[in-house]
mmCIF file of C-alpha atoms and ligand atoms in Angstrom:
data_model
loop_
_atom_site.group_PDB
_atom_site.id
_atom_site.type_symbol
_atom_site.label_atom_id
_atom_site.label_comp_id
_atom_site.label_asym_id
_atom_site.label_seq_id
_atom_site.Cartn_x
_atom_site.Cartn_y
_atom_site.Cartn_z
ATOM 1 C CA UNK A 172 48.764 -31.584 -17.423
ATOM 2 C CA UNK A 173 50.018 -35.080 -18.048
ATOM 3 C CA UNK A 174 48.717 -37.357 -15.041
ATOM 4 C CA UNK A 175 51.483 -38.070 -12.314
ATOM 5 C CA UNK A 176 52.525 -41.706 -11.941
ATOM 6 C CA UNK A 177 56.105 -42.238 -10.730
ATOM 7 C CA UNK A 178 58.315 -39.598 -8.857
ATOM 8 C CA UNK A 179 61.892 -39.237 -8.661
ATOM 9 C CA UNK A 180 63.779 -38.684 -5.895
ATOM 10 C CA UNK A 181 67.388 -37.235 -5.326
ATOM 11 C CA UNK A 182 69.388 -35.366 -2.953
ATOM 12 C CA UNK A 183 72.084 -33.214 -4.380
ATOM 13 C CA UNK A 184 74.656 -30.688 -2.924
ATOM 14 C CA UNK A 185 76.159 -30.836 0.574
ATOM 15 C CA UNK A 186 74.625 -33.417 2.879
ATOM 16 C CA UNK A 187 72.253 -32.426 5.597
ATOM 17 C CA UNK A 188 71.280 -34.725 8.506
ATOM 18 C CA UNK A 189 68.021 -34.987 7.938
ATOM 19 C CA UNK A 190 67.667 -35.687 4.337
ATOM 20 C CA UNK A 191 67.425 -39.400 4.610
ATOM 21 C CA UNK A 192 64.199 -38.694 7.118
ATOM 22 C CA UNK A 193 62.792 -36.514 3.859
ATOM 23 C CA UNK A 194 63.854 -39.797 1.735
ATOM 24 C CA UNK A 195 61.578 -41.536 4.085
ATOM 25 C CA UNK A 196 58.638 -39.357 4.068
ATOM 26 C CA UNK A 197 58.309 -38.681 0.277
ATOM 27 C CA UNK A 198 58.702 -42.045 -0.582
ATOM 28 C CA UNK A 199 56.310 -43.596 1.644
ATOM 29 C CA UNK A 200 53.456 -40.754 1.516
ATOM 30 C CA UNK A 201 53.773 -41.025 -2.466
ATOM 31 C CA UNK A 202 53.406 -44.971 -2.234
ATOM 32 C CA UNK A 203 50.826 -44.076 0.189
ATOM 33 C CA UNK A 204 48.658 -42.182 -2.367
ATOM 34 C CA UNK A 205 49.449 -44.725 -5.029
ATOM 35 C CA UNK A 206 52.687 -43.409 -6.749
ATOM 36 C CA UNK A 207 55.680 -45.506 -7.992
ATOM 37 C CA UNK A 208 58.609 -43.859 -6.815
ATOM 38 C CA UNK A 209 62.575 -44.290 -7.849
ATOM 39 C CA UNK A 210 65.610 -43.319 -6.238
ATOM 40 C CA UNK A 211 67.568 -41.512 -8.281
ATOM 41 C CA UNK A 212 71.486 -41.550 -7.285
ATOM 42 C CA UNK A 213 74.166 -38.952 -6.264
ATOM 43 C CA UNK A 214 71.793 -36.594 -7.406
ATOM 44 C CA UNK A 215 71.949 -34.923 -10.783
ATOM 45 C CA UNK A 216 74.955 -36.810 -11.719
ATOM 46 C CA UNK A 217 72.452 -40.069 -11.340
ATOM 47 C CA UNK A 218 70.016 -38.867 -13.699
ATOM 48 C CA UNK A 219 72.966 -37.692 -16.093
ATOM 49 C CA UNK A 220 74.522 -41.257 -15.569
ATOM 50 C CA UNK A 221 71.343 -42.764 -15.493
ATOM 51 C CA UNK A 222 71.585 -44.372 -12.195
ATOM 52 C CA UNK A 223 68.100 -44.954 -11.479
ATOM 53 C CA UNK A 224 66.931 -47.293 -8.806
ATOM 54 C CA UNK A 225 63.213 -48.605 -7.627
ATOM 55 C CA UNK A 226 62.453 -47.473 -4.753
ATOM 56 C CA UNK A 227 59.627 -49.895 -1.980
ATOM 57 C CA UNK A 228 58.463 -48.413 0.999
ATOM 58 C CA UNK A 229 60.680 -51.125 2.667
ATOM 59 C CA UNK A 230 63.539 -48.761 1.055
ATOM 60 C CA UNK A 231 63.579 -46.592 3.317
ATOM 61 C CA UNK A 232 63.302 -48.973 6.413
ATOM 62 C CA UNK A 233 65.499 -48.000 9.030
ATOM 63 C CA UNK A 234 67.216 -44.768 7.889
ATOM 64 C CA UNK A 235 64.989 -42.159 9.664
ATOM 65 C CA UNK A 236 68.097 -42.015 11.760
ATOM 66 C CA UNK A 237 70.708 -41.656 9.973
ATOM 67 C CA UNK A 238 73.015 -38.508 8.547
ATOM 68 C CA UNK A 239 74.108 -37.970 5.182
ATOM 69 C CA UNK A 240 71.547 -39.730 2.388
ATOM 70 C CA UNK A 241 71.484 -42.887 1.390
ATOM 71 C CA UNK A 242 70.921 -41.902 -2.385
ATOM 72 C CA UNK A 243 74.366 -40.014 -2.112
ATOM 73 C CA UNK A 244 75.036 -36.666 -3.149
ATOM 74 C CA UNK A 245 77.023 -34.772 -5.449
ATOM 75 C CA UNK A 246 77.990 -31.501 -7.249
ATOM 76 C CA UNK A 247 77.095 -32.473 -10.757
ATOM 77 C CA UNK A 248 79.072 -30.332 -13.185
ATOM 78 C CA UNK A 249 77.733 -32.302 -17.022
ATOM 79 C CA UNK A 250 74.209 -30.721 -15.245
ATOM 80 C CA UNK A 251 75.036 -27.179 -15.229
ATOM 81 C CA UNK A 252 75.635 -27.801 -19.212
ATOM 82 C CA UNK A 253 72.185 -27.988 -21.385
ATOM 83 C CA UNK A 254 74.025 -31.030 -22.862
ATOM 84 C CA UNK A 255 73.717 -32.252 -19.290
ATOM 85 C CA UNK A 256 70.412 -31.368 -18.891
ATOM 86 C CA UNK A 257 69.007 -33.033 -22.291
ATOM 87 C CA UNK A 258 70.577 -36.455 -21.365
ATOM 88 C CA UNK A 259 69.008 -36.162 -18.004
ATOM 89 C CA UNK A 260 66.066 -35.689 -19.287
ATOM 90 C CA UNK A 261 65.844 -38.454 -21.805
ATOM 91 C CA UNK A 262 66.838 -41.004 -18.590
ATOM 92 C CA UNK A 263 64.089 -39.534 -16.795
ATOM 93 C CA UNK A 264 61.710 -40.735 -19.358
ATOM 94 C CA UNK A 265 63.247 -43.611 -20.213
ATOM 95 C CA UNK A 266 62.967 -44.369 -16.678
ATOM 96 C CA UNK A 267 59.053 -43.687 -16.802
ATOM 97 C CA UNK A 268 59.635 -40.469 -14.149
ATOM 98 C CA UNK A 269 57.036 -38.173 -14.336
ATOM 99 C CA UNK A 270 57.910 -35.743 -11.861
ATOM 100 C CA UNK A 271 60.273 -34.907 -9.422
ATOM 101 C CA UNK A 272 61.185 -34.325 -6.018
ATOM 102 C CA UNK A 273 64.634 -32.759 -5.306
ATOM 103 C CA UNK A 274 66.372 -32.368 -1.887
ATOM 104 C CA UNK A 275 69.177 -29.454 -1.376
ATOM 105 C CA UNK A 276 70.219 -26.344 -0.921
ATOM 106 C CA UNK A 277 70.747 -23.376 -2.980
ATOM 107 C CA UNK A 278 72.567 -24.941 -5.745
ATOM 108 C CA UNK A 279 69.958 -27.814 -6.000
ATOM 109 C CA UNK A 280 67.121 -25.485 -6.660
ATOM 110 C CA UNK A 281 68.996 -23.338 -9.276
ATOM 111 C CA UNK A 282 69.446 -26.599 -11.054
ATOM 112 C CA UNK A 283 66.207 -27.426 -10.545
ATOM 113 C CA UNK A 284 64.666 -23.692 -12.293
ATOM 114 C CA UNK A 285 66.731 -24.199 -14.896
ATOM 115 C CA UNK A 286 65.898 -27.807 -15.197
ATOM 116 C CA UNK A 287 62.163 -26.918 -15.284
ATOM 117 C CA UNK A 288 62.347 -23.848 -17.820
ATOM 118 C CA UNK A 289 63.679 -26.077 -20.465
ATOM 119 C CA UNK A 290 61.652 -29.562 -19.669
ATOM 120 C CA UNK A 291 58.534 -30.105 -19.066
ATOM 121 C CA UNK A 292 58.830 -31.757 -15.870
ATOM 122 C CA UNK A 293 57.085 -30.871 -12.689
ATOM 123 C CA UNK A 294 59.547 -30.816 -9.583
ATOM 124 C CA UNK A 295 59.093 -29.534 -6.248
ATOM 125 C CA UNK A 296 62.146 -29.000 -4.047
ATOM 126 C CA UNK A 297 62.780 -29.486 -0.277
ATOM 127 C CA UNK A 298 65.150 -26.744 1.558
ATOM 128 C CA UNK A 299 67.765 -28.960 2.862
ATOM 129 C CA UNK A 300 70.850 -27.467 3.787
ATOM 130 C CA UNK A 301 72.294 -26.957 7.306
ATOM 131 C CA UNK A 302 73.141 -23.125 6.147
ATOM 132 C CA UNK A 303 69.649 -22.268 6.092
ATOM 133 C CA UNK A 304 70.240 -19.575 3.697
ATOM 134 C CA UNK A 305 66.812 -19.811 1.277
ATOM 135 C CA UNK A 306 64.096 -17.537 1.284
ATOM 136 C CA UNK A 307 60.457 -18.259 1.835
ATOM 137 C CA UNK A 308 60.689 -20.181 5.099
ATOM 138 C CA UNK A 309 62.434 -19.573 8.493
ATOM 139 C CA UNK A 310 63.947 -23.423 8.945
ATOM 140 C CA UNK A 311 66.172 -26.000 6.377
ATOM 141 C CA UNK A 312 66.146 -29.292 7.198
ATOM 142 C CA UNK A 313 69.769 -30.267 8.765
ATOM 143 C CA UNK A 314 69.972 -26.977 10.361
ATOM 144 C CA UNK A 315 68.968 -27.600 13.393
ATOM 145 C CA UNK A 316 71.593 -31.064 13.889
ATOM 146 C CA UNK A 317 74.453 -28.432 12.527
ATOM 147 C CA UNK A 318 73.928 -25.893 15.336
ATOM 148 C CA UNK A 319 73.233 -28.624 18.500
ATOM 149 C CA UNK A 320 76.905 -29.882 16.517
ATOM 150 C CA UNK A 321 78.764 -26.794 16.861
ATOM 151 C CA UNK A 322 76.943 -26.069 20.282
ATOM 152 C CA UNK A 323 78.691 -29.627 21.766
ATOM 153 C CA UNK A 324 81.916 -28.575 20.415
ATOM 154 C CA UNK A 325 82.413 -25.259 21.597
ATOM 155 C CA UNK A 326 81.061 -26.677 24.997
ATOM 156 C CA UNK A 327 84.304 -28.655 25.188
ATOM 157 C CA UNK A 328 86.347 -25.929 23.603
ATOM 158 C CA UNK A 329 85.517 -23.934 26.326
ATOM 159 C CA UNK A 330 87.122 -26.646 29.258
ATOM 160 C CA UNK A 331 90.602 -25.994 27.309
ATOM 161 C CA UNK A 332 90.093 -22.239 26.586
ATOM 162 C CA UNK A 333 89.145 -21.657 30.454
ATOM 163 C CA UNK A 334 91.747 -23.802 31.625
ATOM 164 C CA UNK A 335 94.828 -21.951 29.364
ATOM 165 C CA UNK A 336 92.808 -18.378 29.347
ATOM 166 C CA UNK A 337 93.172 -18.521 25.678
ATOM 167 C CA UNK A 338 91.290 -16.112 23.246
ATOM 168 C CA UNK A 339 89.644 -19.204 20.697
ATOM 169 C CA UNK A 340 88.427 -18.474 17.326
ATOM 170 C CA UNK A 341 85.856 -21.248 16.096
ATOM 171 C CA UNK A 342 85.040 -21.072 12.032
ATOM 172 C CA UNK A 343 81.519 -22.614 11.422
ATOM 173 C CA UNK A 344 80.108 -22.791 8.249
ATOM 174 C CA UNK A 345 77.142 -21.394 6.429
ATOM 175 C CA UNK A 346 77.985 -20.995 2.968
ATOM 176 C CA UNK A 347 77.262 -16.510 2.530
ATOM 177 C CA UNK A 348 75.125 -16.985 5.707
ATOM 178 C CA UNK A 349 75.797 -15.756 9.507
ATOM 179 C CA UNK A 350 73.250 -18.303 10.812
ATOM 180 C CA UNK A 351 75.179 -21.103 11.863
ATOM 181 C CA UNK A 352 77.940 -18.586 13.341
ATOM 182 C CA UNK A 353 75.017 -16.205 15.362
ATOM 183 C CA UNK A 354 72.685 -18.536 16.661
ATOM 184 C CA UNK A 355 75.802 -21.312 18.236
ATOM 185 C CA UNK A 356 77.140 -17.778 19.572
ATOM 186 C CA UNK A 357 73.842 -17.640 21.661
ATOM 187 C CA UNK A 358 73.521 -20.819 22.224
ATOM 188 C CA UNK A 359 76.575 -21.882 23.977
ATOM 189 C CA UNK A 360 77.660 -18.339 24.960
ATOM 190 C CA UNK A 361 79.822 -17.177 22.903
ATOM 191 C CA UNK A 362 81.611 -13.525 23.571
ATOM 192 C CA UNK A 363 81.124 -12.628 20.144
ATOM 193 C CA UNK A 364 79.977 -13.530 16.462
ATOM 194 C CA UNK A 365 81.259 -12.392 13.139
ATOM 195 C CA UNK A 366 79.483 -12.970 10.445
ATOM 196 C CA UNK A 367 79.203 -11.862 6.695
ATOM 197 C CA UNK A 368 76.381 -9.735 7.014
ATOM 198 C CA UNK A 369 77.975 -7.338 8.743
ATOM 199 C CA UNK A 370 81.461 -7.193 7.743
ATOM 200 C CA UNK A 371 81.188 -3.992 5.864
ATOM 201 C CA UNK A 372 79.879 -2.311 8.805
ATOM 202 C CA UNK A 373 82.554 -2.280 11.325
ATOM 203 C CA UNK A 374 86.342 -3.329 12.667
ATOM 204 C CA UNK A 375 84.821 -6.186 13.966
ATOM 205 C CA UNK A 376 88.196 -7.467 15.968
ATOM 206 C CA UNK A 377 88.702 -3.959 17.152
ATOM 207 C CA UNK A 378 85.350 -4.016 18.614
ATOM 208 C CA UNK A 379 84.652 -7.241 20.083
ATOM 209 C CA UNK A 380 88.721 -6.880 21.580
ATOM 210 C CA UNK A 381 87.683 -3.281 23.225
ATOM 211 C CA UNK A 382 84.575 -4.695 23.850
ATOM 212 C CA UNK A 383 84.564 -7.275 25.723
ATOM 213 C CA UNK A 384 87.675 -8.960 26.481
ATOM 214 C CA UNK A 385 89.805 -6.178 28.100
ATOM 215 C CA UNK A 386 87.995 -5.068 30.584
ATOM 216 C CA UNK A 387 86.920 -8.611 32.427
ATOM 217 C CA UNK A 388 87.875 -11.817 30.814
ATOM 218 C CA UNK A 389 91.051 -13.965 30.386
ATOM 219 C CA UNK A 390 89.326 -16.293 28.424
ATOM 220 C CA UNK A 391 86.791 -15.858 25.065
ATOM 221 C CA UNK A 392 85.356 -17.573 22.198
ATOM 222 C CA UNK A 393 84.423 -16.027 19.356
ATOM 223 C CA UNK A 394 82.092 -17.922 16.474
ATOM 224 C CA UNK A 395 83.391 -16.331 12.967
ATOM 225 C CA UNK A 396 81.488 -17.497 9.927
ATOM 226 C CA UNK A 397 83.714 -18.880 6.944
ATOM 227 C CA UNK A 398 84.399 -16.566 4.604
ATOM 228 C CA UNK A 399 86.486 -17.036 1.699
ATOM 229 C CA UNK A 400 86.921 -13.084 0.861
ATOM 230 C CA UNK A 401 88.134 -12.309 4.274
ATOM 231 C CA UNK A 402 90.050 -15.525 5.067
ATOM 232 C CA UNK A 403 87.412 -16.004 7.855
ATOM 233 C CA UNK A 404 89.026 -17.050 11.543
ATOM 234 C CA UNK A 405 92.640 -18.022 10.238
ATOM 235 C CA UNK A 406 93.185 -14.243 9.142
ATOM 236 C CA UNK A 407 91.230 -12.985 11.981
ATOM 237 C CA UNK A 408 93.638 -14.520 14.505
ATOM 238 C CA UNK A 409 96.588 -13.439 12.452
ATOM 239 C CA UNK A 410 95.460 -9.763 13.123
ATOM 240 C CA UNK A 411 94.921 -10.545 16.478
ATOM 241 C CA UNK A 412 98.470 -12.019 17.033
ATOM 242 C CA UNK A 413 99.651 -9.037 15.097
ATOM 243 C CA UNK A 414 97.560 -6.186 16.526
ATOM 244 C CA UNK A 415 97.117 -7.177 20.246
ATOM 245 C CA UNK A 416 99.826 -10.114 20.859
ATOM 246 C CA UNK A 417 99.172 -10.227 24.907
ATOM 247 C CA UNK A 418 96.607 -12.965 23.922
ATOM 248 C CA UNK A 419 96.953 -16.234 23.313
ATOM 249 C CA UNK A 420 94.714 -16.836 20.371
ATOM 250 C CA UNK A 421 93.996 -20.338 18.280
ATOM 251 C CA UNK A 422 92.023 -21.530 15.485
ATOM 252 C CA UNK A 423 89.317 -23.975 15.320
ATOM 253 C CA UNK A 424 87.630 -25.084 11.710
ATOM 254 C CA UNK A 425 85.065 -27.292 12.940
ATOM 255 C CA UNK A 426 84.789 -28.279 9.356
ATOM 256 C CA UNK A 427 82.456 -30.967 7.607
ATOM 257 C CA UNK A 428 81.852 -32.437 11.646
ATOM 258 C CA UNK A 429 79.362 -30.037 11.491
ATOM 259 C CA UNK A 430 77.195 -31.745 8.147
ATOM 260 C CA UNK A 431 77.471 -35.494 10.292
ATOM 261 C CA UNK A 432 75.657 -37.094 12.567
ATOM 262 C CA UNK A 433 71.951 -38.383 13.704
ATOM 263 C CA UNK A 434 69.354 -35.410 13.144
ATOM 264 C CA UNK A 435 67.954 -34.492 16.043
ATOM 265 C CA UNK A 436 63.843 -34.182 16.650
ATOM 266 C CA UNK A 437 63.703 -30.941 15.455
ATOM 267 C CA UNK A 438 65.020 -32.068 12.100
ATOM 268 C CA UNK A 439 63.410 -35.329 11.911
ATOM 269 C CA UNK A 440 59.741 -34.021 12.289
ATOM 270 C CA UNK A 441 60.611 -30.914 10.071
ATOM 271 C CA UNK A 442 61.919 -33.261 6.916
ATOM 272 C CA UNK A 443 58.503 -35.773 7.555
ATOM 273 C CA UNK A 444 56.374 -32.681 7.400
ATOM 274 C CA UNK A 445 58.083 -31.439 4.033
ATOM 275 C CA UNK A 446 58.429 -34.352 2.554
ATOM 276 C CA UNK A 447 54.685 -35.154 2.749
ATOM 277 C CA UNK A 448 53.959 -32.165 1.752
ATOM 278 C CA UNK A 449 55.790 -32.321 -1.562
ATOM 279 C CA UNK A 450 53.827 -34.921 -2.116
ATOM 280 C CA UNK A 451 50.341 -32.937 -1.393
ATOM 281 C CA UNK A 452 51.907 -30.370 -3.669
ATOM 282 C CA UNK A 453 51.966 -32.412 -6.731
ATOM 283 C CA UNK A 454 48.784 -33.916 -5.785
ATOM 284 C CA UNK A 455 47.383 -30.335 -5.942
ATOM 285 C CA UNK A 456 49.296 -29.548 -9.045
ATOM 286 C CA UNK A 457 51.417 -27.470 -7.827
ATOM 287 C CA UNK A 458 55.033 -27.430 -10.044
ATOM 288 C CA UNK A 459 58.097 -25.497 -9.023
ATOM 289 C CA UNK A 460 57.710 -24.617 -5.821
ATOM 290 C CA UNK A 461 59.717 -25.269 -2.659
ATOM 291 C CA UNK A 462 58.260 -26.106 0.394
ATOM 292 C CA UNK A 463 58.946 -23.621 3.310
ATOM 293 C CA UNK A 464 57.628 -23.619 6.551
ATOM 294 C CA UNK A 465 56.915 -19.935 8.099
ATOM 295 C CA UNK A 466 55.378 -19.696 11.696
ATOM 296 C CA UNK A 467 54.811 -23.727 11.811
ATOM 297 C CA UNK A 468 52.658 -23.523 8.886
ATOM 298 C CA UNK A 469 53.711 -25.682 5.784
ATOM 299 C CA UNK A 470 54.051 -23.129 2.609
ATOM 300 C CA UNK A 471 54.704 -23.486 -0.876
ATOM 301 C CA UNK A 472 57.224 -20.825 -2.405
ATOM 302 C CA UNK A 473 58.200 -20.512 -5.959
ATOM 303 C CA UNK A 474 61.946 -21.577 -6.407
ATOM 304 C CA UNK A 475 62.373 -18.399 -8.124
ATOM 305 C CA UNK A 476 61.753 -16.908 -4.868
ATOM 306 C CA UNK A 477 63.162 -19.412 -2.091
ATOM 307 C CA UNK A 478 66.549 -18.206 -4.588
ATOM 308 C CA UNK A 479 65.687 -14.912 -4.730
ATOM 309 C CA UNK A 480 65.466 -13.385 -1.303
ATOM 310 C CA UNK A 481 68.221 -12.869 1.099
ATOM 311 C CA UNK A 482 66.841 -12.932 4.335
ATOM 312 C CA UNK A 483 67.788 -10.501 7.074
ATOM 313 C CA UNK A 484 69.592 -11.304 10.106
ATOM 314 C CA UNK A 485 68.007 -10.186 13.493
ATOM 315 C CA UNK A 486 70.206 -7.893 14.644
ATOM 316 C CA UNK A 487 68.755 -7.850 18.114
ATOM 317 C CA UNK A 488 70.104 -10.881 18.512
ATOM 318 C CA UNK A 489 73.484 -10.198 17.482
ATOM 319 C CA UNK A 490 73.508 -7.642 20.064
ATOM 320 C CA UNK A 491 72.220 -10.079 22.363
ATOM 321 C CA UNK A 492 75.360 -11.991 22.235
ATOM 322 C CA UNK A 493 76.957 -8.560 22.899
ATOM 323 C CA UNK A 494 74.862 -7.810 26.173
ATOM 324 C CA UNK A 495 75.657 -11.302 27.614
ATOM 325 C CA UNK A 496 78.885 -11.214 26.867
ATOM 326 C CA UNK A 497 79.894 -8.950 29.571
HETATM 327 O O1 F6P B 287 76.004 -25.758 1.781
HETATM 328 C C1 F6P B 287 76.501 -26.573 2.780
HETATM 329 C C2 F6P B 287 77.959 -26.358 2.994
HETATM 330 O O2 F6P B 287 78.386 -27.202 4.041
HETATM 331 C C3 F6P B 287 78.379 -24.911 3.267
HETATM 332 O O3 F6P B 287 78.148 -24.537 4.604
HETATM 333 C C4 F6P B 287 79.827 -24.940 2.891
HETATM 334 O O4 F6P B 287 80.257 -23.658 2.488
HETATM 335 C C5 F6P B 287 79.866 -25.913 1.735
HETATM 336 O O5 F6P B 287 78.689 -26.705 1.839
HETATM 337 C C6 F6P B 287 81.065 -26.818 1.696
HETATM 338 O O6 F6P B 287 80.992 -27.578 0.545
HETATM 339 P P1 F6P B 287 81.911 -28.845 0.221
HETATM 340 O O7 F6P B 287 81.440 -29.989 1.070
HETATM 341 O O8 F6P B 287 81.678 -29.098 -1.229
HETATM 342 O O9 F6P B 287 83.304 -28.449 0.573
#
């Protein structure tokens, strides 16, 4: 295996707050051990367009703070192409990169298998998405900012709901994932959460209605997770107004709100610990993995696999939401 001497960096897919704090930790623990590192910009796009940028640890002064990345981000369509793929290649070593480190969700690391079956290029990948839909560890970095987000927000939704005893539906985001949606249910007491992994399973309107809301409330908020097939909380309160019209029911699509802002702790210490371990990895020799992080412990799971797997929801916890709803 070719010695290691520079590493590329890039961040690629939807933002996550927290990804400049990975920026941060890569770059300084590869200086650290003796790397050259470049910043490579609006992620595959840059290396397609060959925007390539050195990268000094003063770089990355200041930014541990900060949402969104400061190396941009993009959906790169010329990389899904193998056209694509061959010109980003020849920039990478024209640009003396000998391995990279890629930042992103779902759609990041299926660029980056395919990227690594046809090149000979060692990349490791850090989960960051607030969807926290990969397999092979139990956190993403920006997840954790996303859900204290939509936590806030539904606080304050809940003054006006209260106040006009109005039945609110809230649409959070999480990509095919109920995360998001389940875990801001518990955490700022939601009466109910609907998300994708259980749709087939039951009327969940005529439950949650018969449920919960009849029988003691004037006044509810209920997290649905977007869903494109089912028209997510826009259709949901049309059957409402259709099916039960004695409530009052509105729509709230928190929206990209929920990919801003500072990280929080959680997500700060999570992307340092990942991104200094992606540089350990490649320092071991480790190529085409992602690192996870399962039970605290730092892992290293094949991207094949972080792809692969489809993790289960706990569905005690949904019915958690259920018990305290009453
Ligand atoms: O993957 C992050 C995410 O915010 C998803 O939750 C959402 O479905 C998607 O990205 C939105 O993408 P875009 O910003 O391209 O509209």
């Amino acid at each position: 295996m070719a010695t290691i001497k520079c590493i590329g960096i890039l961040t690629s897919g939807g933002d996550a707050p927290g990804m400049n704090a990975a920026i941060r930790a890569v770059t300084r623990s590869a200086i650290y051990h003796g790397y050259a590192v470049k910043g490579i910009m609006r992620g595959y796009k840059g290396l397609v367009t060959n925007e390539i940028v050195d990268f000094k640890s003063g770089s990355v002064s200041n930014i541990i703070q900060l949402g969104g990345t400061i190396l941009k981000t993009a959906r790169c369509k010329e990389f899904t192409t193998p056209e694509g793929r061959k010109l980003a290649y020849e920039n990478l070593q024209a640009a003396g990169i000998d391995a990279l480190v890629v930042i992103g969700g779902d759609g990041t690391l299926t660029g980056a298998k395919i990227f690594a079956e046809e090149f000979d290029v060692p990349i490791i990948g850090l989960p960051g998405t607030i969807d926290r839909d990969l397999g092979g560890t139990d956190h993403t970095i920006g997840y954790d900012t996303a859900l204290n987000t939509i936590m806030e927000s539904i606080d304050k939704l809940r003054d006006t709901a209260s106040s006009h005893e109005r039945l609110f539906f809230v649409e959070v985001m999480g990509h095919t994932a109920g995360y998001l949606a389940l875990y801001s249910a518990l955490a700022s007491g939601a009466e109910a959460a609907i998300i994708p992994e259980m749709e087939t399973e039951v009327d969940q309107l005529g439950e949650l209605i018969n449920h919960g809301f009849r029988k003691s409330k004037n006044s509810a908020i209920v997290i649905v997770a977007e869903n494109p097939e089912t028209g997510g909380a826009t259709a949901l309160a049309e059957r409402v107004k259709k099916e039960y019209p004695e409530y009052d029911a509105r729509v709230t699509i928190l929206g990209h709100i929920q990919r801003g802002g500072s990280p929080t702790a959680r997500d700060r210490i999570l992307a340092s610990r990942m991104g200094e371990a992606a540089i350990e990895a490649l320092r071991e020799g480790q190529r085409n993995v992602m690192i996870g992080i399962q039970n605290g412990q730092i892992s290293y799971v094949p991207i094949s696999k972080a792809l692969r797997h489809r993790k289960e929801i706990d569905r005690d916890h949904l019915e958690l939401v259920k018990i305290l709803s009453i």
